[in-house]
XYZ file of C-alpha atoms in Angstrom:
652
model
C 12.405 -25.468 -17.122
C 15.986 -24.322 -16.684
C 18.096 -26.342 -14.289
C 18.835 -23.145 -12.351
C 15.108 -22.596 -11.819
C 14.672 -26.196 -10.731
C 17.408 -25.771 -8.125
C 15.625 -22.705 -6.810
C 12.435 -24.708 -6.384
C 10.512 -22.930 -9.141
C 8.872 -26.224 -10.034
C 7.821 -26.973 -6.480
C 4.151 -26.865 -5.576
C 3.375 -23.968 -3.258
C 0.084 -24.234 -1.456
C -2.799 -22.244 -2.991
C -0.744 -20.776 -5.848
C -3.357 -21.891 -8.373
C -5.808 -19.445 -6.869
C -4.240 -16.711 -8.962
C -5.857 -18.392 -11.930
C -9.205 -18.711 -10.195
C -8.909 -22.414 -9.381
C -10.577 -23.145 -6.068
C -8.339 -24.678 -3.463
C -9.525 -27.506 -1.309
C -10.291 -26.747 2.303
C -7.495 -27.228 4.736
C -8.338 -30.328 6.680
C -6.087 -29.984 9.639
C -7.141 -28.133 12.730
C -5.090 -25.143 13.697
C -3.999 -23.605 16.948
C -4.181 -19.903 17.525
C -0.816 -18.292 17.885
C 0.055 -18.121 21.560
C -2.798 -20.446 22.599
C -2.713 -24.101 23.479
C -6.233 -25.090 22.508
C -6.971 -26.372 19.019
C -9.462 -24.361 17.015
C -12.205 -25.827 14.893
C -11.299 -26.912 11.360
C -10.913 -23.845 9.203
C -11.968 -22.964 5.707
C -9.269 -22.803 3.100
C -8.244 -20.036 0.782
C -11.252 -20.669 -1.450
C -13.482 -18.984 1.136
C -10.943 -17.029 3.196
C -9.075 -14.454 1.030
C -6.201 -13.596 3.442
C -4.833 -17.117 2.904
C -4.585 -16.709 -0.849
C -1.099 -16.637 -2.287
C 0.390 -15.952 -5.698
C -0.456 -12.642 -7.360
C -2.539 -10.615 -4.930
C -3.260 -6.931 -4.355
C -4.695 -5.957 -7.724
C -5.266 -9.615 -8.517
C -6.448 -10.996 -11.862
C -10.157 -10.348 -12.177
C -10.128 -7.201 -10.042
C -9.528 -4.596 -12.742
C -10.245 -5.872 -16.254
C -13.848 -4.628 -16.392
C -12.755 -1.206 -15.146
C -10.078 -1.016 -17.832
C -12.707 -2.026 -20.359
C -14.909 0.832 -19.213
C -11.972 3.198 -19.619
C -11.397 1.897 -23.148
C -15.043 2.219 -24.172
C -16.012 -1.448 -24.015
C -19.709 -2.280 -24.187
C -21.370 -4.048 -21.275
C -24.568 -6.044 -21.031
C -27.669 -4.106 -20.126
C -27.799 -3.884 -16.330
C -30.337 -6.111 -14.618
C -31.964 -4.427 -11.598
C -31.488 -6.372 -8.386
C -34.510 -4.700 -6.824
C -32.339 -3.276 -4.048
C -32.467 0.335 -2.903
C -30.039 1.686 -0.322
C -29.716 4.919 1.567
C -26.040 4.879 0.656
C -23.936 2.920 -1.807
C -20.182 3.203 -1.310
C -18.007 2.399 -4.314
C -14.731 1.099 -2.914
C -14.165 -0.914 0.243
C -10.795 0.478 1.262
C -10.174 2.394 4.467
C -11.921 5.535 3.224
C -14.925 3.654 1.861
C -15.381 1.567 4.991
C -14.979 4.655 7.170
C -17.597 6.465 5.079
C -20.042 3.599 5.602
C -19.424 3.718 9.357
C -19.762 7.506 9.544
C -22.991 7.426 7.545
C -24.659 4.918 9.845
C -23.476 6.857 12.889
C -24.802 10.110 11.392
C -28.139 8.837 10.102
C -28.853 5.985 12.497
C -28.568 2.190 12.615
C -31.607 1.739 10.377
C -29.774 3.367 7.444
C -29.231 0.795 4.707
C -25.705 0.807 3.299
C -24.036 -1.266 0.580
C -20.269 -1.256 0.001
C -19.154 -2.489 -3.430
C -15.523 -3.453 -3.998
C -13.790 -4.811 -7.069
C -11.382 -7.041 -5.138
C -12.071 -10.390 -3.508
C -11.110 -8.885 -0.143
C -11.862 -5.626 1.636
C -9.492 -2.967 2.919
C -8.005 -1.696 -0.322
C -4.265 -1.328 0.237
C -4.844 -2.227 3.886
C -4.637 -5.882 2.956
C -4.082 -8.800 5.312
C -1.796 -11.723 4.420
C -1.996 -14.934 6.437
C -0.027 -18.155 6.414
C -0.439 -21.304 8.473
C 2.753 -22.900 9.768
C 2.829 -25.883 12.122
C -0.701 -25.144 13.279
C 0.041 -21.478 13.978
C -1.533 -18.526 12.215
C 1.046 -16.001 11.049
C -0.258 -12.679 9.807
C 1.288 -9.580 8.274
C 0.475 -6.602 6.119
C 0.024 -6.793 2.375
C 0.146 -3.050 1.818
C -0.781 -0.165 4.118
C 1.420 -0.958 7.090
C 1.048 1.563 9.926
C -0.427 4.815 11.213
C 1.912 7.693 10.440
C 2.379 9.990 13.466
C -1.142 9.517 14.920
C -0.426 12.182 17.529
C -0.783 14.715 14.698
C -4.099 13.410 13.380
C -7.296 15.412 13.499
C -9.455 14.854 16.556
C -12.095 13.370 14.259
C -9.736 10.669 12.951
C -8.281 9.919 16.390
C -11.677 9.493 17.995
C -12.964 7.344 15.148
C -10.082 4.895 15.431
C -10.369 4.772 19.229
C -14.110 4.175 18.980
C -13.438 1.104 16.873
C -11.224 -0.355 19.591
C -7.729 0.479 18.347
C -5.768 1.805 21.321
C -2.839 4.001 20.311
C -1.251 3.512 23.729
C -0.668 -0.210 23.118
C 2.500 -0.247 21.095
C 4.632 -3.043 19.832
C 7.884 -3.492 21.685
C 10.466 -0.790 21.129
C 13.210 -3.238 20.224
C 12.972 -6.333 18.092
C 13.120 -9.607 20.038
C 15.682 -10.699 17.463
C 18.068 -8.040 18.793
C 18.195 -9.852 22.135
C 19.704 -12.772 20.227
C 22.455 -10.576 18.821
C 20.849 -10.399 15.388
C 21.307 -7.189 13.420
C 20.742 -5.748 9.931
C 23.259 -6.594 7.221
C 24.101 -5.758 3.615
C 24.584 -8.291 0.834
C 26.577 -7.334 -2.261
C 25.694 -9.785 -5.008
C 28.157 -10.819 -7.657
C 25.652 -9.810 -10.336
C 25.845 -6.238 -9.078
C 29.640 -6.212 -9.017
C 29.987 -7.233 -5.392
C 31.738 -10.236 -3.909
C 28.705 -12.283 -2.869
C 29.364 -11.560 0.804
C 27.043 -10.700 3.649
C 28.375 -7.664 5.511
C 27.002 -7.826 9.069
C 25.797 -4.975 11.260
C 25.485 -2.362 8.510
C 22.584 -0.913 6.546
C 23.398 0.077 2.988
C 21.082 3.049 3.451
C 23.335 4.198 6.307
C 26.778 2.904 5.330
C 29.565 3.445 7.806
C 32.960 4.747 6.667
C 34.478 1.406 7.668
C 32.022 -0.469 5.462
C 32.649 1.806 2.494
C 36.365 1.281 2.893
C 36.040 -2.510 2.994
C 33.108 -3.103 0.628
C 33.809 -4.905 -2.622
C 32.554 -2.080 -4.829
C 34.150 -0.045 -7.623
C 36.437 2.634 -6.241
C 34.409 5.498 -7.727
C 31.163 4.116 -6.287
C 32.707 3.916 -2.814
C 34.006 7.475 -3.110
C 30.643 8.791 -4.273
C 28.743 7.012 -1.522
C 31.161 8.483 1.002
C 30.573 11.961 -0.434
C 26.794 11.565 -0.270
C 26.574 10.016 3.196
C 29.631 11.465 4.928
C 30.593 14.572 2.955
C 32.146 17.445 4.873
C 31.987 20.252 2.298
C 29.089 22.515 1.383
C 28.106 21.376 -2.118
C 26.347 24.686 -2.751
C 29.016 26.982 -1.314
C 28.749 30.607 -2.359
C 24.944 30.629 -2.398
C 22.754 32.232 0.230
C 20.213 30.156 2.116
C 17.394 31.586 0.000
C 19.310 30.830 -3.190
C 19.994 27.281 -2.063
C 16.349 26.632 -1.275
C 15.204 28.116 -4.578
C 17.704 26.006 -6.477
C 16.841 22.814 -4.600
C 13.184 23.393 -5.403
C 13.888 23.805 -9.117
C 16.070 20.754 -9.828
C 15.647 17.016 -9.457
C 17.436 14.998 -6.824
C 19.429 13.357 -9.602
C 20.523 16.751 -10.929
C 21.655 17.714 -7.449
C 23.696 14.525 -7.088
C 25.299 14.897 -10.516
C 25.846 18.650 -10.665
C 26.557 19.568 -7.054
C 27.779 16.472 -5.223
C 29.525 15.440 -8.476
C 28.412 11.817 -8.278
C 29.375 9.766 -11.335
C 26.472 8.401 -13.427
C 27.582 4.831 -12.729
C 27.075 5.445 -9.003
C 23.430 6.507 -9.295
C 21.930 2.966 -9.199
C 23.530 2.484 -5.779
C 21.528 5.382 -4.362
C 17.805 5.024 -3.616
C 15.027 7.184 -4.919
C 12.888 9.388 -2.721
C 9.932 7.699 -1.022
C 7.972 6.233 -3.960
C 9.650 8.490 -6.522
C 12.641 8.072 -8.767
C 15.558 10.440 -8.472
C 14.307 12.198 -11.626
C 10.739 12.658 -10.336
C 11.557 14.241 -6.970
C 12.873 17.729 -6.474
C 16.069 18.041 -4.495
C 14.116 20.015 -1.899
C 11.577 17.207 -1.512
C 14.456 14.719 -1.267
C 15.955 16.744 1.565
C 12.546 16.975 3.266
C 12.193 13.171 3.079
C 15.662 12.654 4.602
C 17.412 11.485 1.433
C 21.203 11.624 1.864
C 23.535 14.309 0.586
C 22.313 17.520 2.230
C 23.753 17.561 5.742
C 26.480 20.096 4.944
C 24.320 22.742 3.263
C 23.425 24.601 6.448
C 19.765 24.832 5.419
C 16.985 24.010 7.859
C 14.733 21.156 6.807
C 10.999 21.837 6.583
C 9.132 20.342 9.570
C 6.797 17.349 9.732
C 8.664 14.951 7.491
C 7.392 11.357 7.871
C 11.034 10.321 8.199
C 11.746 12.733 11.040
C 12.976 10.674 14.012
C 10.406 12.167 16.381
C 7.554 11.358 13.977
C 8.802 7.867 13.168
C 8.928 7.150 16.891
C 5.226 8.019 17.113
C 4.166 5.693 14.280
C 1.692 3.039 15.394
C 1.974 -0.520 14.106
C -0.646 -3.230 14.315
C 0.433 -6.840 13.677
C -1.215 -7.104 10.255
C -0.805 -3.447 9.416
C -3.814 -1.274 8.740
C -5.839 -4.312 7.695
C -6.491 -4.714 11.424
C -8.260 -1.345 11.362
C -10.253 -2.375 8.285
C -11.426 -5.482 10.150
C -12.673 -3.346 13.028
C -14.662 -1.191 10.605
C -16.173 -4.294 9.037
C -17.118 -5.538 12.500
C -18.986 -2.294 13.181
C -20.861 -2.608 9.890
C -21.458 -6.366 10.122
C -21.325 -7.385 13.810
C -21.633 -11.082 12.959
C -18.327 -11.005 11.077
C -16.136 -10.845 14.205
C -16.835 -11.320 17.920
C -16.570 -8.477 20.391
C -13.219 -7.858 22.028
C -10.073 -5.793 21.716
C -8.163 -5.815 18.475
C -5.396 -7.758 20.226
C -7.787 -10.511 21.271
C -9.122 -10.732 17.712
C -5.764 -10.841 15.963
C -5.899 -14.534 15.080
C -9.692 -14.793 14.841
C -10.800 -15.340 11.293
C -13.361 -12.929 9.970
C -16.489 -14.613 8.622
C -16.732 -13.601 4.991
C -20.019 -15.476 4.628
C -21.702 -12.794 6.766
C -20.696 -9.775 4.681
C -23.528 -9.735 2.149
C -26.556 -11.245 3.828
C -30.036 -10.312 2.592
C -31.984 -7.865 4.774
C -28.874 -6.853 6.728
C -28.746 -3.060 7.205
C -25.098 -2.924 6.101
C -23.648 -5.182 3.414
C -20.246 -5.558 1.763
C -20.282 -7.064 -1.724
C -16.877 -8.146 -3.015
C -15.795 -9.014 -6.581
C -18.094 -6.240 -7.839
C -16.554 -3.801 -10.334
C -18.624 -0.640 -10.702
C -18.828 0.523 -14.322
C -21.479 3.281 -14.221
C -22.903 5.734 -11.683
C -25.651 8.123 -12.815
C -28.592 10.131 -11.539
C -31.948 8.902 -12.792
C -34.721 11.277 -13.841
C -34.999 14.931 -14.716
C -32.541 17.285 -13.080
C -33.820 20.162 -10.915
C -34.524 23.202 -13.053
C -34.720 25.933 -10.414
C -31.686 27.300 -8.627
C -33.181 26.595 -5.227
C -34.520 23.099 -5.844
C -32.573 20.456 -3.889
C -31.156 17.458 -5.760
C -33.290 14.493 -4.764
C -32.921 12.194 -7.754
C -31.944 8.582 -7.045
C -28.657 7.271 -8.341
C -28.247 4.064 -10.348
C -25.062 2.103 -9.692
C -24.149 -0.573 -12.259
C -21.510 -3.181 -11.505
C -20.026 -6.284 -13.109
C -19.907 -9.511 -11.113
C -19.395 -13.026 -12.435
C -19.776 -11.765 -15.994
C -23.169 -10.173 -15.345
C -24.072 -6.504 -15.071
C -26.377 -5.635 -12.175
C -27.962 -2.402 -10.993
C -28.729 -1.197 -7.481
C -30.391 2.093 -6.618
C -29.150 4.576 -4.034
C -30.376 7.762 -2.427
C -26.735 8.746 -1.959
C -23.430 7.517 -3.375
C -19.880 7.946 -2.127
C -17.110 7.191 -4.604
C -14.152 5.914 -2.599
C -11.960 4.378 -5.288
C -9.347 5.985 -7.530
C -10.142 9.500 -8.715
C -8.957 8.888 -12.253
C -11.670 6.254 -12.745
C -14.488 8.650 -11.820
C -14.732 10.401 -15.234
C -15.522 7.041 -16.825
C -18.124 6.190 -14.189
C -19.757 9.641 -14.196
C -19.169 11.299 -17.586
C -21.863 13.867 -16.739
C -19.598 15.577 -14.212
C -18.282 19.039 -15.162
C -15.259 19.029 -17.461
C -13.139 20.981 -14.973
C -13.830 18.397 -12.299
C -13.071 15.443 -14.575
C -9.822 17.065 -15.700
C -8.787 17.432 -12.065
C -9.665 13.799 -11.381
C -7.479 12.652 -14.272
C -4.514 14.335 -12.577
C -4.692 11.915 -9.645
C -2.161 9.432 -11.010
C -0.903 7.160 -8.271
C 2.520 5.649 -7.669
C 2.807 1.895 -8.136
C 4.098 -0.144 -5.240
C 4.434 -3.721 -4.063
C 5.166 -5.745 -0.981
C 5.919 -9.455 -1.178
C 5.446 -11.723 1.821
C 7.064 -15.141 2.075
C 6.565 -18.022 4.481
C 9.741 -19.971 5.232
C 10.043 -23.257 7.086
C 12.301 -21.850 9.800
C 14.697 -18.982 10.417
C 17.753 -20.967 11.445
C 19.807 -19.566 8.563
C 19.032 -16.020 9.715
C 20.076 -17.058 13.228
C 23.353 -18.546 12.046
C 24.112 -15.456 9.973
C 23.159 -13.186 12.881
C 20.908 -11.043 10.695
C 17.285 -9.893 10.789
C 17.241 -7.551 7.806
C 19.264 -7.780 4.599
C 19.777 -4.811 2.279
C 20.377 -5.962 -1.293
C 21.450 -2.856 -3.236
C 20.793 -2.968 -6.991
C 18.760 -6.143 -6.451
C 15.254 -6.699 -7.815
C 14.112 -6.397 -4.217
C 16.004 -3.727 -2.314
C 15.748 -5.577 0.988
C 14.147 -8.452 2.846
C 13.596 -8.897 6.565
C 12.120 -11.176 9.179
C 8.693 -10.036 10.288
C 8.535 -9.695 14.059
C 6.300 -12.452 15.481
C 3.198 -11.234 17.243
C 2.344 -12.067 20.833
C -0.841 -11.426 22.795
C -0.730 -8.243 24.919
C 2.812 -7.508 23.771
C 4.082 -10.578 25.589
C 7.074 -12.669 24.659
C 6.638 -14.106 21.153
C 7.614 -17.623 20.201
C 11.290 -17.255 19.267
C 12.032 -20.852 18.297
C 14.251 -20.595 15.176
C 13.044 -24.022 14.121
C 9.531 -22.709 13.478
C 8.109 -20.952 10.461
C 8.223 -17.197 10.043
C 7.238 -14.556 7.494
C 9.879 -12.688 5.500
C 8.904 -9.353 3.932
C 10.464 -8.252 0.638
C 10.481 -4.510 0.004
C 11.187 -2.644 -3.206
C 13.822 -0.381 -1.722
C 13.709 1.905 1.277
C 9.921 1.502 1.022
C 7.391 -0.203 -1.240
C 7.370 2.351 -4.079
C 8.675 0.701 -7.239
C 10.281 3.826 -8.703
C 12.476 3.943 -5.599
C 14.397 0.995 -7.081
C 15.977 1.355 -10.535
C 16.566 -2.390 -10.879
C 12.950 -3.399 -10.293
C 11.760 -0.530 -12.486
C 13.980 -1.703 -15.334
C 12.977 -5.341 -14.863
C 9.233 -4.785 -15.059
C 9.449 -2.201 -17.858
C 12.062 -4.032 -19.909
C 13.998 -0.791 -20.341
C 15.491 2.081 -18.369
C 13.183 4.900 -17.370
C 13.819 7.895 -19.658
C 15.133 10.915 -17.778
C 12.813 13.443 -19.428
C 9.446 12.105 -18.242
C 7.182 13.801 -15.745
C 6.253 12.105 -12.496
C 2.832 11.107 -13.807
C 4.316 9.698 -17.015
C 6.713 7.608 -14.958
C 3.857 6.342 -12.773
C 1.894 5.249 -15.849
C 4.845 3.412 -17.381
C 5.579 1.519 -14.168
C 1.901 0.692 -13.704
C 1.720 -0.852 -17.158
C 4.891 -2.836 -16.573
C 3.718 -4.071 -13.189
C 0.438 -5.407 -14.579
C 2.311 -7.232 -17.330
C 4.934 -8.796 -15.053
C 4.113 -12.419 -14.177
C 4.299 -13.910 -10.716
C 7.305 -16.003 -11.758
C 9.515 -12.903 -12.023
C 8.870 -12.031 -8.381
C 9.177 -15.653 -7.282
C 12.515 -16.126 -9.025
C 13.884 -12.966 -7.418
C 12.719 -14.072 -3.955
C 14.357 -17.457 -4.290
C 17.551 -16.168 -5.876
C 18.167 -13.349 -3.409
C 17.522 -15.517 -0.352
C 19.686 -18.341 -1.668
C 22.535 -15.995 -2.568
C 22.567 -14.189 0.776
C 21.715 -17.036 3.163
C 22.738 -20.141 1.257
C 26.148 -20.212 2.990
C 24.270 -20.416 6.302
C 22.151 -23.400 5.322
C 19.181 -21.831 3.563
C 17.777 -23.762 0.600
C 15.006 -21.959 -1.279
C 13.688 -25.144 -2.856
C 13.304 -26.746 0.560
C 12.602 -23.835 2.880
C 10.169 -21.559 1.029
C 6.610 -22.668 1.724
C 4.515 -19.808 0.360
C 4.811 -16.545 -1.581
C 2.272 -13.731 -1.822
C 2.960 -10.815 -4.168
C 0.861 -7.783 -3.256
C 1.013 -5.574 -6.323
C -0.612 -2.166 -6.279
C -0.455 -0.515 -9.728
C -2.636 2.293 -8.338
C -0.737 2.620 -5.089
C 0.233 5.769 -3.229
C -1.988 8.812 -3.751
C 0.083 11.801 -4.769
C -0.130 15.567 -4.508
C 0.925 17.833 -7.337
C 4.650 17.947 -8.073
C 6.160 21.426 -8.168
C 8.716 20.316 -10.772
C 6.071 19.465 -13.339
C 2.727 20.961 -12.278
C 2.206 24.731 -12.472
C 0.576 26.359 -9.444
C -3.166 26.862 -9.552
C -4.090 30.423 -10.574
C -6.969 30.409 -8.073
C -5.165 28.619 -5.257
C -7.651 25.736 -5.397
C -5.754 22.472 -5.715
C -6.771 19.770 -8.234
C -7.714 17.435 -5.378
C -10.134 20.073 -4.069
C -11.751 20.529 -7.473
C -11.910 16.778 -8.029
C -13.746 16.051 -4.781
C -16.632 18.498 -5.264
C -20.038 17.021 -4.575
C -22.023 16.266 -7.732
C -25.719 16.004 -6.996
C -26.163 13.090 -4.605
C -22.649 11.806 -5.369
C -19.797 12.634 -2.995
C -16.148 11.616 -3.135
C -14.041 10.131 -0.354
C -10.621 8.608 -0.924
C -6.971 9.398 -0.354
C -6.873 11.175 -3.743
C -9.317 13.702 -2.298
C -6.547 14.972 -0.020
C -3.547 14.262 -2.244
C -1.973 12.351 0.653
C -1.626 8.605 0.955
C -2.300 8.392 4.671
C -4.775 6.420 6.741
C -5.904 9.476 8.679
C -6.573 11.611 5.605
C -8.617 8.782 4.106
C -10.718 8.855 7.282
C -10.990 12.655 7.233
C -12.185 12.626 3.635
C -14.781 9.979 4.471
C -16.127 12.167 7.269
C -16.290 15.198 4.945
C -18.131 13.236 2.248
C -20.760 12.039 4.710
C -21.274 15.524 6.129
C -21.947 16.759 2.588
C -24.984 14.495 2.546
C -26.700 16.098 5.505
C -29.841 17.676 4.001
C -30.042 21.466 4.015
C -33.494 22.433 2.811
C -34.877 25.412 4.719
C -33.304 28.652 3.539
C -30.451 26.791 1.839
C -28.846 27.874 -1.404
C -25.336 28.166 -2.771
C -26.167 30.211 -5.886
C -28.431 33.215 -6.374
């Protein structure tokens, strides 16, 4: 080991890290105290039986995808062994859409309906993943992916009512201002020496909203400072001489990078200092989409922005955050399906209550959730109907790999709630047009890394809560706001442990950050690739990047920025969880690369067509990576299964 790695603490033992290699951890022996409560809880199970405690490489963890990739590549599997189970519904995928589909089905067809949810991960929720750490007897929780409800006021009535019925109250919001602000702590920017900076922490400034004073004082190359000033504070119309219609047409036809280079006249060496657009690189997003998503550089054009941007201030103000992100909603769905998994109560009262994973797959239970089960085949059994008016009543066989064995369950109905581009390999009998549309659902890769530190005294001394690290492997890191029951006053003792969240850039999309993209790919992203080609390259790089790369970046960036204030990564970092999502954000078609449909029917609409007794519910089915659309698609898929026999036909 290099001496520099040793100084960072790379050789230090972090609790439960070995779980990434499948080594069972011993149970935690000490009793814990619920956050905000004085009474000691009973001794708790360790990470071996409670997935949210697992650290190391999480998200798409080792063991969660290999069998699926083998199916894609034509690998042979053992002959499936029937389990003898038959269900009214089998749901493939236990993310938000799959869990919602299971709930909707039992509500629609009654509590006696037998439902099985199969998921390839060792935890439920999909991207709505929960991360937990234990520090000084306190449970600290945060999101490992899907973080919040985007503008719930604009949801469909169906989605709103479903979430309310589970016990999630939109009116209970986290405090408007961070409790750290009351201590005088603010965001800051760190310019590392490796990036050409001076290794200083610049207080009270976000690099994504640099002030003129900061740009004047920042230790950056002169041309970079000038270009950043032009992008963020320009006063001239960069498309002067064009009409509004001409500007819009041009912005829709060029990439954001082309706009920056050709119109704002940014130098190529300044591009790495500017973020991408949402989860896209600057070469995968149109300039019009960049403007819609509030990327900088457009304020002087005199063109109205299209409404309903997720970054619009009025919509951001309506976003709803739960302490552990949307994993809290997933837990409420699991409670409805398996009441023994969590006690009754509001979601706030359950925040630190550990869900009982041993209840999820009990024999004879009407609803079951079976984890670590990778589905490799879904097919109707028996002769297909021959007459146009004969309903499809054949059972469906669902084969899945678990612990090296292939098993088969039977279902009267199936809902596929995983990634669309896996469906053609599971159901090769589907129509070619439908499979081609499913292959187009290539998702953006993203990550979020959560870190437990011993205390936040260094943050307090530096007066910072959030640190932007431009051109760093991670684009930023920030203190997670401690949670308190009923929005009360959280424990603000800087001597106690806290979670720090490491983001890719302005969000969790990897292509947003050129440095991380280059690091995991081993090369720069070529400029001439389509969005989907870029997604595939980043996905491959992410799966091949070891945990140590993320760990080294965490330790280095925290030491560099906060070391002068007393932080020591080797001493103060107690746990690291990397939530990698190679199949991350669902994506609509990109007007730069995808020609419009001649019929007006979008690929996501073709891809989600019902096939016999198989329906499709996932975020790909809407082309939007949003919690509410995942719920809406689950509701649609269940409604497709309502039998229509008398006088029913869709072809004559």
